[in-house]
Each structure stands twice: as C-alpha cells, then as structure tokens.
Coordinates of C-alpha atoms in Angstrom, one line a residue:
M1 CA -131.0 58.8 28.7
E2 CA -128.0 59.9 30.7
Y3 CA -125.5 59.9 27.9
D4 CA -125.7 60.0 24.0
Y5 CA -122.5 59.5 22.0
T6 CA -122.3 61.8 19.0
G7 CA -118.7 61.2 17.8
D8 CA -117.5 59.2 14.8
A9 CA -115.9 56.2 16.5
A10 CA -118.7 53.9 15.2
A11 CA -117.7 54.5 11.6
A12 CA -114.0 54.1 12.4
L13 CA -114.7 50.8 14.2
V14 CA -116.9 49.4 11.4
D15 CA -114.2 50.3 8.8
S16 CA -111.5 48.6 11.0
Y17 CA -113.5 45.3 11.2
E18 CA -113.2 45.0 7.4
T19 CA -109.4 45.1 7.6
D20 CA -109.1 42.1 10.0
G21 CA -108.2 39.6 7.2
D22 CA -108.0 35.9 7.7
E23 CA -106.7 36.0 11.3
F24 CA -110.2 36.2 12.8
P25 CA -113.3 34.1 12.0
T26 CA -115.4 34.9 9.0
R27 CA -119.0 36.2 9.1
N28 CA -120.3 32.7 8.6
C29 CA -118.6 31.1 11.5
P30 CA -120.7 29.4 14.2
D31 CA -121.3 31.1 17.5
F32 CA -118.8 30.6 20.3
P33 CA -119.9 29.4 23.8
Q34 CA -121.2 32.3 25.9
R35 CA -118.8 33.7 28.6
R36 CA -120.7 35.7 31.2
H37 CA -118.9 37.8 33.7
Q38 CA -120.0 40.5 36.2
C39 CA -118.4 43.5 34.6
E40 CA -120.8 44.8 31.9
E41 CA -118.3 47.3 30.6
V42 CA -115.7 44.7 29.9
D43 CA -118.2 42.3 28.2
L44 CA -119.3 45.2 25.9
L45 CA -115.8 46.2 25.1
K46 CA -114.9 42.7 24.1
R47 CA -117.8 42.7 21.6
L48 CA -116.9 46.1 20.2
F49 CA -113.3 45.4 19.8
F50 CA -113.6 41.8 18.4
P51 CA -117.1 41.2 17.3
R52 CA -116.2 38.1 15.3
C53 CA -114.8 36.4 18.4
W54 CA -117.6 37.3 20.8
N55 CA -120.8 36.5 18.9
A56 CA -121.4 40.1 17.8
K57 CA -121.4 39.6 14.1
D58 CA -124.4 42.0 13.9
L59 CA -121.9 44.8 14.3
L60 CA -120.0 44.0 11.2
G61 CA -120.8 46.5 8.5
D62 CA -123.5 48.2 10.6
E63 CA -122.5 51.6 11.8
A64 CA -125.9 52.2 13.5
A65 CA -125.6 48.9 15.5
V66 CA -122.0 49.9 16.6
E67 CA -123.2 53.4 17.6
E68 CA -126.0 51.8 19.7
R69 CA -123.4 49.8 21.6
L70 CA -121.2 52.8 22.0
D71 CA -124.2 54.6 23.6
E72 CA -124.7 51.7 25.9
L73 CA -121.0 51.8 26.8
G74 CA -121.2 55.5 27.4
Q75 CA -124.1 55.1 29.7
L76 CA -122.2 52.5 31.7
F77 CA -119.2 54.8 31.8
Y78 CA -121.5 57.6 33.0
R79 CA -122.8 55.6 35.9
G80 CA -119.3 54.5 36.9
L81 CA -117.8 58.0 36.7
C82 CA -120.7 60.0 38.4
P83 CA -119.7 59.2 42.0
Y84 CA -116.2 60.7 41.3
V85 CA -116.5 63.2 38.5
N86 CA -118.7 66.2 37.9
Y87 CA -120.3 66.4 34.4
P88 CA -118.4 63.4 32.9
S89 CA -120.0 63.5 29.4
Q90 CA -117.2 65.3 27.8
M91 CA -114.7 62.9 29.3
I92 CA -116.7 59.9 28.1
T93 CA -116.8 61.2 24.5
A94 CA -113.1 61.8 24.5
V95 CA -112.5 58.2 25.7
I96 CA -114.9 56.6 23.2
D97 CA -113.3 58.6 20.4
E98 CA -110.0 56.8 21.2
L99 CA -111.5 53.3 20.9
P100 CA -110.6 52.8 17.3
A101 CA -107.0 53.6 18.1
V102 CA -107.1 51.3 21.1
R103 CA -108.3 48.5 18.9
E104 CA -105.3 49.0 16.6
R105 CA -103.0 48.7 19.6
L106 CA -104.8 45.5 20.7
I107 CA -104.4 43.9 17.3
E108 CA -100.6 44.6 17.7
D109 CA -100.8 43.0 21.2
I110 CA -102.4 39.9 19.6
E111 CA -99.7 39.7 17.1
A112 CA -97.1 39.9 19.8
A113 CA -98.7 37.1 21.7
Y114 CA -99.0 34.9 18.6
K115 CA -95.4 35.5 17.6
G116 CA -94.1 35.3 21.2
D117 CA -95.7 32.1 22.3
P118 CA -94.9 28.7 20.6
A119 CA -98.2 27.4 22.1
A120 CA -100.4 30.0 20.4
K121 CA -102.3 28.5 17.5
S122 CA -104.3 31.4 16.3
Y123 CA -105.3 35.1 16.9
V124 CA -108.7 33.9 18.0
E125 CA -107.1 31.7 20.8
V126 CA -105.3 34.8 22.1
V127 CA -108.4 36.9 22.2
R128 CA -110.6 34.3 23.9
A129 CA -108.2 32.4 26.1
Y130 CA -105.2 34.4 27.0
P131 CA -105.4 36.2 30.4
G132 CA -102.6 38.5 29.5
F133 CA -104.5 39.8 26.5
H134 CA -107.6 40.3 28.6
A135 CA -105.7 42.3 31.2
I136 CA -104.1 44.6 28.6
M137 CA -107.4 45.1 26.7
V138 CA -109.0 46.4 29.8
Q139 CA -106.0 48.4 30.9
R140 CA -105.6 50.2 27.6
V141 CA -109.2 51.5 27.9
A142 CA -108.8 52.2 31.6
H143 CA -105.6 54.2 30.9
E144 CA -107.6 56.5 28.6
L145 CA -110.1 57.1 31.5
Y146 CA -107.2 57.6 33.8
E147 CA -105.5 60.2 31.5
H148 CA -108.8 62.1 31.2
G149 CA -109.4 62.4 34.9
G150 CA -111.4 59.3 35.7
D151 CA -108.7 57.6 37.6
V152 CA -110.8 56.0 40.4
Y153 CA -113.3 54.4 38.0
A154 CA -110.4 53.3 35.8
R155 CA -109.0 51.4 38.8
E156 CA -112.4 49.7 39.2
L157 CA -112.1 48.4 35.7
T158 CA -108.6 47.1 36.1
E159 CA -109.5 45.4 39.3
A160 CA -112.4 43.7 37.5
A161 CA -109.8 42.4 35.0
K162 CA -107.5 41.3 37.8
T163 CA -110.3 39.2 39.3
E164 CA -110.7 37.3 36.0
S165 CA -107.0 37.2 34.9
G166 CA -104.9 37.2 38.1
I167 CA -102.9 40.1 36.5
D168 CA -102.7 43.5 38.3
I169 CA -102.0 46.4 35.9
H170 CA -102.6 49.9 37.3
P171 CA -104.4 52.1 34.8
G172 CA -101.8 54.8 35.2
A173 CA -99.0 52.6 33.7
E174 CA -97.9 53.7 30.2
I175 CA -97.5 50.6 28.0
G176 CA -96.1 50.7 24.4
R177 CA -97.0 48.7 21.4
H178 CA -96.8 44.9 20.9
F179 CA -97.0 44.0 24.6
F180 CA -97.4 40.4 25.7
I181 CA -97.8 38.8 29.1
D182 CA -97.4 35.1 28.9
H183 CA -99.3 32.9 31.5
G184 CA -99.5 36.0 33.6
T185 CA -100.7 34.8 37.1
G186 CA -99.3 37.0 39.8
V187 CA -98.0 39.8 37.5
V188 CA -98.1 43.3 39.1
I189 CA -97.4 46.5 37.2
G190 CA -97.4 49.7 39.2
E191 CA -98.9 53.1 38.5
T192 CA -95.8 55.0 37.3
V193 CA -94.3 52.2 35.2
T194 CA -93.5 53.0 31.6
I195 CA -93.0 50.2 29.1
G196 CA -91.6 50.4 25.5
D197 CA -92.5 48.4 22.4
W198 CA -92.2 44.7 21.9
V199 CA -91.9 43.8 25.6
R200 CA -92.6 40.3 26.8
I201 CA -93.0 39.3 30.5
Y202 CA -93.9 36.1 32.2
Q203 CA -95.8 35.0 35.3
D204 CA -95.1 36.3 38.8
V205 CA -93.2 39.4 37.5
T206 CA -93.4 42.5 39.6
L207 CA -92.7 46.0 38.2
G208 CA -93.0 47.7 41.5
A209 CA -91.7 50.1 44.1
L210 CA -88.6 49.5 46.2
H211 CA -89.5 51.7 49.1
F212 CA -92.1 54.4 49.9
E213 CA -91.7 58.0 51.0
Q214 CA -93.8 59.5 53.7
E215 CA -95.6 62.8 53.6
E216 CA -93.9 65.6 55.7
D217 CA -95.4 66.2 59.2
D218 CA -97.6 63.1 58.9
E219 CA -96.5 60.0 60.8
H220 CA -98.5 57.4 58.8
T221 CA -99.5 58.8 55.4
L222 CA -97.3 57.7 52.5
K223 CA -96.4 60.3 49.8
K224 CA -98.5 60.2 46.6
G225 CA -98.0 61.3 43.1
Y226 CA -94.3 60.7 42.6
K227 CA -92.2 58.4 40.4
R228 CA -91.6 55.1 42.2
H229 CA -91.7 52.4 39.5
P230 CA -89.3 51.4 36.7
D231 CA -89.1 52.5 33.1
I232 CA -88.7 49.5 30.8
G233 CA -87.2 50.0 27.3
S234 CA -88.2 48.3 24.1
N235 CA -87.5 44.7 23.0
V236 CA -87.2 43.6 26.6
V237 CA -87.9 40.1 28.0
I238 CA -88.5 39.7 31.7
G239 CA -88.5 36.1 33.0
A240 CA -90.8 34.4 35.4
G241 CA -90.6 35.4 39.0
S242 CA -88.4 38.4 38.4
K243 CA -88.8 41.6 40.5
V244 CA -87.8 44.9 39.0
L245 CA -88.2 47.5 41.7
G246 CA -87.8 51.3 42.1
A247 CA -87.6 54.3 39.8
I248 CA -84.9 52.7 37.7
S249 CA -84.2 52.5 34.0
I250 CA -84.1 49.2 32.0
G251 CA -82.6 49.8 28.5
D252 CA -83.5 48.4 25.1
H253 CA -82.8 44.8 24.1
V254 CA -82.4 43.6 27.7
S255 CA -83.1 40.1 28.8
I256 CA -83.8 39.5 32.5
G257 CA -83.6 35.9 33.5
A258 CA -86.1 34.1 35.7
N259 CA -86.2 34.9 39.5
S260 CA -83.8 38.0 39.1
W261 CA -84.0 40.8 41.6
V262 CA -83.2 44.1 39.9
T263 CA -83.0 47.4 41.8
E264 CA -80.4 49.3 39.7
D265 CA -80.3 50.6 36.1
I266 CA -79.5 48.2 33.3
D267 CA -77.8 49.3 30.2
S268 CA -79.2 48.5 26.7
H269 CA -78.1 45.2 25.1
T270 CA -77.5 43.5 28.5
K271 CA -78.5 40.1 29.8
V272 CA -79.2 39.7 33.5
Y273 CA -79.6 36.4 35.2
V274 CA -79.0 34.5 38.5
S275 CA -75.6 32.9 38.1
E276 CA -75.7 30.6 41.1
H277 CA -78.8 28.6 41.8
P278 CA -79.4 27.0 45.2
K279 CA -77.9 23.5 45.4
Q280 CA -80.5 20.8 45.1
E281 CA -80.2 17.8 47.5
R282 CA -81.7 14.4 46.9
K283 CA -82.2 11.6 49.3
E284 CA -83.5 8.2 48.6
I285 CA -86.6 7.3 50.6
E286 CA -86.6 3.8 52.1
S287 CA -89.6 1.7 51.2
P288 CA -91.8 0.8 54.2
P289 CA -91.8 -2.8 55.2
N290 CA -94.6 -5.0 53.8

C-alpha cells in the first residue's frame, strides 16, 4: 500500500455523525439513487462527510469502517500529489486530520443555505442537490491541500467540482463560516479572495482581478503571487451578475445589488446598487395576414 492513515480523524468523524440530530435521514432510511461521477476523491469525501445522505450508513458508529475509507482517500491523495510533491505522506496525514473540522464548517454552510434560500426544504436537499454546497465542500478540502503545499493537485479537485457545479472557486481562496452560493452558475472566486462569515452570493458573480501586473524584464509573463482579488467582510450579500474586482475591501453588513460593478472599497453598513436601469422599449408586432 502506498499510504496508511494512522491519525484519529476516524474516531472524530464517527462521534460527529452521532450529533447530526433530525436534520439528516435516520439509520433506517431507504437508500438514495446512485450518483456516479468521474472524480473518485469527491465521491469518497461525500460519503465520509455525510454518510446518511450518500448511502454509506455502514460508516455510522463503525470507526474501523471510517478508517478504511480514510486509508482509501489517503491513497487517492497520494496518487494525485506524487507528480507534484516529494514524499507527500506527512502532508496527507495533516489534511485528513482536518476533515472533522471541515465537516463542522460544512454543516454550518448547510445551515446558511437552508436559512438563506426560501426554496430550501431540508438539509438533505442542500447536501444532495445544491451546486453551491458541492463546490464549497470540495473547495474546503482543496484549501487544506493548498495550504499544506499541494496547490496544483488542489486545483485539480476544484476543477472537477467546477465541471459538475459550474462554480469556479480557487483552492487558495480563504472562506469564512456559514457561506452560501445560491444557484451558482457562472460564479468565479479568485485565488487571493478572502471572505468573512455569513456571506451569500448569487449566480454569475465574479470576485476577481481588475488588472494584472507583468514580471520585470519579461514581455509576456504575468506576475504571480501577489494580492489581486477583493476582501469581503462578514454579513455581506452580493447580487446576481455583480463583479467585485481588484484588491479592494468590502466592509461588514454590505449589500451589493444585482449587476453592480465594484472596483473601489465599500464601507461597512452600505448598500450599493445600480440606480438607473436601461430603458426598456416595447413595440407591438403586427399579426401576419391570414
């Protein structure tokens, strides 16, 4: 075997399953329909994080079964990291050790989605059917890989999530608690973005760069490793189609209306919106002759 996990994440995960309460299906629920995707790591993470929702009830109360799945995940991580990282085992153990804490964050994200969307009927619906939750689930794990030096492989995982969800979150982005992306198609969140707690964004939002710097003495290479994306405070709502661009600061308790273009700092407790919409013209169409 290429990798054997020897930490205590299995025990922590099993204990956490017992605290889920009534928000998730009980042990006696019928199986859900199978959902098969190409990324093995993501499928395995879904079962480890939410076994009741992904037909993995055998993990409930069984630390040995969870540890076996963690070994399997570690081996997938090992194969993914090997092309880029020398001796990745220590890195993998550090990331797997963080999975119980990641699960706690994800339960908070589910709560944010349930509370933030009038259409959400249950926590289970969020887990199984919300693309925004799928994207943040993968990104939170990929961010741990990124932070521990596995940045290229972490990008592979978030790209796999983008293929399924239509949401592009760079693994380098730092995202706070209770995060919710509603609908989500076309959302882009750049590498150096930071996001506070209780932030809600909608489809076609870009948290991106306004312009790029070039390396000195190189005509074509863009500069790397510098701050180029916005910092978003806590309790912020960003409406559909909005673009928040550049290394700017958005304060706490800010509401950014749909289709806004923001390239300057916004103070806390501020509402930003497009004050004049394009005028809509209507013209009656003559009916063709019989």
